[in-house]
Amino acid sequence: MANISDVAQAAGVSPATVSRVFNGGRVTSERAERVRRAAAELGFSPNRVARSLRMQRASVIGLLIPDIENPFFTSLARGVEDAAQRTNLSVVLCNTDEDVDKERRYLDIALAEQMAGVIVAAASRKRTDLSPLAARGMPVVAVDRRPRAAAVDAVMVDNQHGGEDATAHLLERGYRRVACITGPAGASTSEDRLAGYRAAMHESGVPDEWTRAHTRHADFRVDGGYAAMRELLALRTRPDAVFVANNLMTVGALKALRETGIEPPDFGILSFGDVPWASLVRPPLTTVQLPSYDLGASAAALLQDRLAGSDKPLQTVVLRTVLQPRESTRGPGSRS
């Protein structure tokens, strides 16, 4: 029996276009005719009961994020919800815990419940699979992280530029042995921020072997940052500064430094991702500020466009970071 993907292939359109034709969305008359003709030839008939249920649930979208305890994703979720509410969309929040299997179960639920669409911060660049949603014509927007094989709209941060800018700042302040604690291998944010760090170190003349030896992958959480910092401090050529690729790992890194009696800014520390308390710790923490709320609001706007019938080419919106210098990177020997 033919399905929506078969009709899309025969008509030379996307599964989303087929879905819009049979659900009353806006499609050009020429494309609509091609879809109906292909459906007739293939014997495809949309399930009217399923379509009715879908229309009842068409005001609900899913938001899949890796960690609701991370202030970055909390702010992103608020951006999605505020933008969604303006067009009477409700948001179902799903916390994936960076677990691809858990993420897959939530995506299956989105399909089973026939949600209007999904916004997802992928648990893995390589393993997250959005193809079942595309096959059913469900609009999807990737936010902050995009799986490699996914042909979807996306809203991203220029993570590589942010990582390079952060590392260059540490080097400019006089630190020479800058280490990096990044996130899980395979996560696009981890890889891009690490690439920025490596580019800045290479540009400053630091051997690539040294950079590799002073890089640690962790889990984007407090305990991971703590363990990674302890490892770096135990190296024979101990670093004099660290670029930490998210705010929760920075908390763990600060704890490890305090336990060993090391204090910024003699040892520089810079966090990728601002937090409300960054200016309250002593010394105040230098951060890379992320447009987390705008990421969420922009992702919701892209999804709303698709739900309204937009058939424009896939879009990728890229937002820039802003470096916020504070006392934790004032320079070695500058503690007052």
Coordinates of C-alpha atoms in Angstrom, one line a residue:
M1 CA 0.0 0.0 0.0
A2 CA 1.4 3.4 -1.0
N3 CA 2.3 5.9 1.7
I4 CA 2.9 9.6 1.8
S5 CA 6.6 9.2 0.9
D6 CA 5.7 7.2 -2.2
V7 CA 3.2 10.0 -3.3
A8 CA 5.8 12.7 -2.6
Q9 CA 8.4 10.9 -4.7
A10 CA 6.0 10.3 -7.6
A11 CA 4.9 13.9 -7.6
G12 CA 8.4 15.3 -7.2
V13 CA 7.5 17.2 -4.0
S14 CA 8.3 16.9 -0.3
P15 CA 6.2 14.7 2.1
A16 CA 5.3 18.0 3.9
T17 CA 3.7 19.3 0.6
V18 CA 1.7 16.1 0.3
S19 CA 0.5 16.5 3.9
R20 CA -0.5 20.1 3.2
V21 CA -2.5 19.1 0.1
F22 CA -4.6 16.6 2.1
N23 CA -4.9 18.7 5.2
G24 CA -6.0 21.9 3.7
G25 CA -2.7 23.8 3.8
R26 CA -1.5 26.4 1.2
V27 CA 0.0 24.8 -1.9
T28 CA 0.2 26.1 -5.4
S29 CA -2.5 24.7 -7.7
E30 CA 0.1 23.1 -10.0
R31 CA 1.7 21.2 -7.1
A32 CA -1.6 20.2 -5.6
E33 CA -2.7 18.7 -9.0
R34 CA 0.5 16.7 -9.3
V35 CA 0.1 15.4 -5.8
R36 CA -3.6 14.4 -6.4
R37 CA -2.7 12.8 -9.7
A38 CA 0.1 10.8 -8.1
A39 CA -2.1 9.7 -5.2
A40 CA -4.8 8.5 -7.6
E41 CA -2.3 6.5 -9.7
L42 CA -0.8 4.9 -6.6
G43 CA -4.2 4.2 -5.0
F44 CA -3.3 6.4 -2.0
S45 CA -6.1 7.7 0.2
P46 CA -5.5 9.7 3.3
N47 CA -6.9 8.2 6.5
R48 CA -9.7 10.6 7.3
V49 CA -10.0 9.4 11.0
A50 CA -6.3 10.0 11.4
R51 CA -6.6 13.3 9.7
S52 CA -9.4 14.4 12.0
L53 CA -7.3 13.5 15.0
R54 CA -4.4 15.4 13.6
M55 CA -6.5 18.5 13.2
Q56 CA -7.6 18.2 16.8
R57 CA -4.0 18.1 17.9
A58 CA -2.7 20.6 15.4
S59 CA -2.2 23.2 18.1
V60 CA 0.4 21.2 20.0
I61 CA 4.1 21.1 19.2
G62 CA 6.9 19.1 20.8
L63 CA 10.1 20.6 22.2
L64 CA 13.0 18.2 22.8
I65 CA 16.0 19.5 24.8
P66 CA 18.9 17.7 26.4
D67 CA 18.8 19.1 29.9
I68 CA 16.1 21.3 31.4
E69 CA 18.4 22.0 34.4
N70 CA 20.8 23.8 32.1
P71 CA 19.9 27.6 32.2
F72 CA 20.7 27.8 28.5
F73 CA 17.9 25.4 27.6
T74 CA 15.5 26.8 30.2
S75 CA 15.8 30.2 28.4
L76 CA 15.6 28.6 25.0
A77 CA 12.4 26.8 26.1
R78 CA 10.9 30.1 27.3
G79 CA 11.7 31.7 23.9
V80 CA 9.9 28.8 22.1
E81 CA 6.8 29.0 24.4
D82 CA 6.5 32.8 24.2
A83 CA 6.6 32.8 20.4
A84 CA 4.3 29.8 20.2
Q85 CA 1.7 31.3 22.4
R86 CA 1.3 34.3 20.1
T87 CA -0.2 31.9 17.5
N88 CA -2.1 29.8 20.0
L89 CA 0.3 26.9 19.9
S90 CA 0.9 24.8 23.0
V91 CA 4.3 23.3 23.8
V92 CA 5.0 19.9 25.2
L93 CA 8.5 19.8 26.8
C94 CA 10.6 16.6 26.6
N95 CA 13.9 16.2 28.4
T96 CA 16.1 13.8 26.5
D97 CA 19.1 13.7 28.9
E98 CA 21.5 13.5 25.9
D99 CA 20.2 10.0 25.4
V100 CA 19.5 9.0 21.8
D101 CA 17.2 6.2 22.8
K102 CA 15.1 8.4 25.0
E103 CA 15.0 11.0 22.3
R104 CA 13.8 8.4 19.8
R105 CA 10.9 7.4 22.2
Y106 CA 9.8 11.1 22.4
L107 CA 9.9 11.4 18.6
D108 CA 7.8 8.3 18.3
I109 CA 5.3 9.8 20.8
A110 CA 5.2 13.0 18.7
L111 CA 4.2 10.9 15.7
A112 CA 1.7 8.7 17.6
E113 CA 0.0 11.8 19.0
Q114 CA 0.1 13.5 15.6
M115 CA 1.6 16.7 17.0
A116 CA 1.7 19.7 14.6
G117 CA 5.5 19.8 14.6
V118 CA 8.7 19.4 16.6
I119 CA 11.6 21.6 17.6
V120 CA 14.6 19.5 18.6
A121 CA 18.1 20.1 20.0
A122 CA 19.6 16.8 18.9
A123 CA 21.1 14.4 21.3
S124 CA 23.7 13.3 18.7
R125 CA 24.9 14.8 15.5
K126 CA 25.4 11.3 14.0
R127 CA 22.7 9.2 15.6
T128 CA 19.6 11.4 15.9
D129 CA 17.2 10.2 13.2
L130 CA 14.5 12.7 12.1
S131 CA 13.6 10.8 8.9
P132 CA 10.4 9.1 10.3
L133 CA 9.0 12.6 10.9
A134 CA 9.9 13.8 7.5
A135 CA 8.3 10.7 5.9
R136 CA 5.0 11.6 7.6
G137 CA 5.2 15.2 6.5
M138 CA 5.7 16.6 10.0
P139 CA 7.5 20.0 10.1
V140 CA 10.7 19.9 12.1
V141 CA 13.1 22.6 13.2
A142 CA 16.6 21.8 14.6
V143 CA 17.7 24.3 17.3
D144 CA 21.3 24.7 18.7
R145 CA 22.3 21.3 17.3
R146 CA 21.6 19.8 13.9
P147 CA 22.0 16.1 13.0
R148 CA 24.3 15.7 9.9
A149 CA 21.8 13.8 7.8
A150 CA 18.7 15.8 8.6
A151 CA 17.2 18.0 5.9
V152 CA 15.3 20.4 8.1
D153 CA 15.0 24.1 9.0
A154 CA 17.5 25.1 11.7
V155 CA 18.5 27.9 14.1
M156 CA 22.1 27.7 15.2
V157 CA 24.7 29.6 17.2
D158 CA 28.0 30.3 15.5
N159 CA 29.7 28.1 18.0
Q160 CA 33.0 27.8 16.2
H161 CA 33.4 31.6 16.1
G162 CA 32.5 31.8 19.8
G163 CA 35.1 29.2 20.7
E164 CA 37.8 30.9 18.7
D165 CA 36.9 34.3 20.1
A166 CA 37.0 32.9 23.7
T167 CA 40.4 31.2 23.3
A168 CA 41.9 34.2 21.5
H169 CA 40.8 36.3 24.5
L170 CA 42.6 34.1 26.9
L171 CA 45.8 34.2 24.8
E172 CA 45.6 38.0 24.5
R173 CA 45.4 38.3 28.3
G174 CA 48.7 36.6 28.6
Y175 CA 47.8 33.0 29.3
R176 CA 50.0 30.6 27.3
R177 CA 48.9 27.1 28.3
V178 CA 45.2 27.2 27.6
A179 CA 43.3 23.9 28.0
C180 CA 39.8 23.0 26.8
I181 CA 36.9 21.1 28.4
T182 CA 34.3 20.4 25.8
G183 CA 31.2 18.4 25.7
P184 CA 30.4 14.8 24.4
A185 CA 32.1 13.6 21.3
G186 CA 29.6 13.6 18.5
A187 CA 27.5 16.6 19.7
S188 CA 27.7 19.4 17.1
T189 CA 28.1 22.1 19.8
S190 CA 31.0 20.2 21.3
E191 CA 32.7 19.7 18.0
D192 CA 32.2 23.3 16.8
R193 CA 33.4 24.9 20.0
L194 CA 36.4 22.6 20.1
A195 CA 37.2 23.5 16.5
G196 CA 37.2 27.2 17.4
Y197 CA 39.6 26.5 20.3
R198 CA 41.9 24.5 18.1
A199 CA 41.9 27.2 15.4
A200 CA 42.9 29.9 17.9
M201 CA 45.6 27.8 19.5
H202 CA 47.0 26.8 16.1
E203 CA 47.0 30.5 15.0
S204 CA 49.0 31.4 18.1
G205 CA 51.7 28.8 17.3
V206 CA 50.8 26.2 19.9
P207 CA 51.6 22.7 18.6
D208 CA 48.6 20.7 17.7
E209 CA 49.9 17.8 19.9
W210 CA 49.9 20.0 23.0
T211 CA 46.3 21.1 22.2
R212 CA 45.1 17.5 21.8
A213 CA 46.8 16.5 25.1
H214 CA 45.1 19.3 27.0
T215 CA 41.6 18.7 25.7
R216 CA 39.0 16.8 27.7
H217 CA 35.5 15.6 26.7
A218 CA 32.9 15.6 29.4
D219 CA 29.1 15.4 29.6
F220 CA 28.0 19.0 29.7
R221 CA 27.2 18.6 33.4
V222 CA 28.8 19.7 36.7
D223 CA 30.4 16.4 37.6
G224 CA 31.8 16.0 34.1
G225 CA 33.5 19.4 34.3
Y226 CA 34.9 18.7 37.8
A227 CA 36.4 15.4 36.7
A228 CA 37.9 16.9 33.5
M229 CA 39.5 19.8 35.4
R230 CA 41.0 17.4 37.9
E231 CA 42.6 15.5 35.1
L232 CA 44.0 18.6 33.5
L233 CA 45.5 19.8 36.8
A234 CA 47.2 16.4 37.2
L235 CA 49.1 16.7 33.9
R236 CA 52.9 17.2 34.0
T237 CA 52.6 20.4 31.9
R238 CA 49.7 21.9 33.8
P239 CA 47.6 24.5 32.0
D240 CA 47.4 28.1 33.2
A241 CA 43.9 28.7 31.8
V242 CA 40.9 26.7 30.6
F243 CA 38.1 27.4 28.1
V244 CA 35.0 25.4 29.3
A245 CA 32.4 24.7 26.6
N246 CA 29.3 25.1 28.8
N247 CA 28.1 26.8 32.0
L248 CA 27.4 23.7 34.1
M249 CA 30.8 22.2 33.4
T250 CA 32.3 25.5 34.5
V251 CA 30.7 25.1 37.9
G252 CA 32.5 21.7 38.2
A253 CA 35.8 23.2 37.0
L254 CA 35.6 26.0 39.5
K255 CA 35.0 23.5 42.3
A256 CA 38.1 21.5 41.2
L257 CA 40.2 24.7 41.1
R258 CA 39.1 25.8 44.6
E259 CA 39.8 22.3 46.1
T260 CA 43.4 22.5 44.8
G261 CA 43.9 26.1 46.1
I262 CA 44.1 27.6 42.6
E263 CA 42.4 31.0 42.2
P264 CA 41.4 33.0 39.1
P265 CA 42.7 35.2 37.5
D266 CA 46.2 33.7 38.2
F267 CA 44.6 30.7 36.5
G268 CA 42.2 32.0 33.8
I269 CA 38.8 30.4 33.4
L270 CA 36.2 31.3 30.7
S271 CA 32.7 29.8 30.3
F272 CA 30.8 29.3 27.1
G273 CA 27.4 30.4 28.1
D274 CA 26.4 33.2 30.5
V275 CA 24.6 32.6 33.8
P276 CA 22.9 35.0 36.2
W277 CA 25.5 34.5 38.9
A278 CA 28.5 35.1 36.6
S279 CA 29.1 38.7 37.8
L280 CA 28.5 37.7 41.5
V281 CA 31.2 35.1 42.0
R282 CA 34.7 36.3 43.0
P283 CA 36.3 37.1 40.8
P284 CA 33.4 37.7 38.3
L285 CA 33.4 35.1 35.5
T286 CA 34.3 35.9 31.9
T287 CA 31.7 34.3 29.6
V288 CA 30.5 33.9 26.1
Q289 CA 27.0 35.1 26.0
L290 CA 24.6 33.0 24.0
P291 CA 21.3 34.2 22.4
S292 CA 19.4 31.4 24.0
Y293 CA 16.0 33.1 24.2
D294 CA 16.3 34.3 20.6
L295 CA 17.2 30.8 19.5
G296 CA 14.0 29.4 20.8
A297 CA 11.8 32.3 19.5
S298 CA 13.4 32.0 16.0
A299 CA 12.9 28.2 16.0
A300 CA 9.2 28.7 16.9
A301 CA 8.8 31.3 14.1
L302 CA 10.3 28.9 11.5
L303 CA 8.0 26.2 12.6
Q304 CA 5.0 28.5 12.5
D305 CA 5.9 29.4 8.9
R306 CA 5.8 25.8 7.9
L307 CA 2.6 25.1 9.7
A308 CA 1.1 28.1 7.9
G309 CA 1.9 26.4 4.6
S310 CA 5.3 27.9 3.6
D311 CA 7.0 25.9 0.9
K312 CA 10.2 28.0 0.8
P313 CA 13.6 26.2 0.6
L314 CA 14.9 25.0 3.9
Q315 CA 16.4 27.8 6.0
T316 CA 19.3 28.0 8.4
V317 CA 19.4 31.0 10.7
V318 CA 22.8 31.6 12.4
L319 CA 23.0 33.8 15.5
R320 CA 26.3 35.2 16.9
T321 CA 27.7 35.1 20.4
V322 CA 29.1 38.0 22.4
L323 CA 32.2 37.8 24.6
Q324 CA 31.7 39.3 28.1
P325 CA 35.1 39.9 29.7
R326 CA 35.2 39.9 33.5
E327 CA 37.9 39.5 36.2
S328 CA 38.4 35.7 35.9
T329 CA 40.6 36.3 32.8
R330 CA 42.3 39.5 33.8
G331 CA 45.7 37.8 33.3
P332 CA 48.3 35.7 35.3
G333 CA 49.8 37.5 38.3
S334 CA 47.1 40.2 38.2
R335 CA 45.1 39.2 41.3
S336 CA 44.5 42.2 43.6

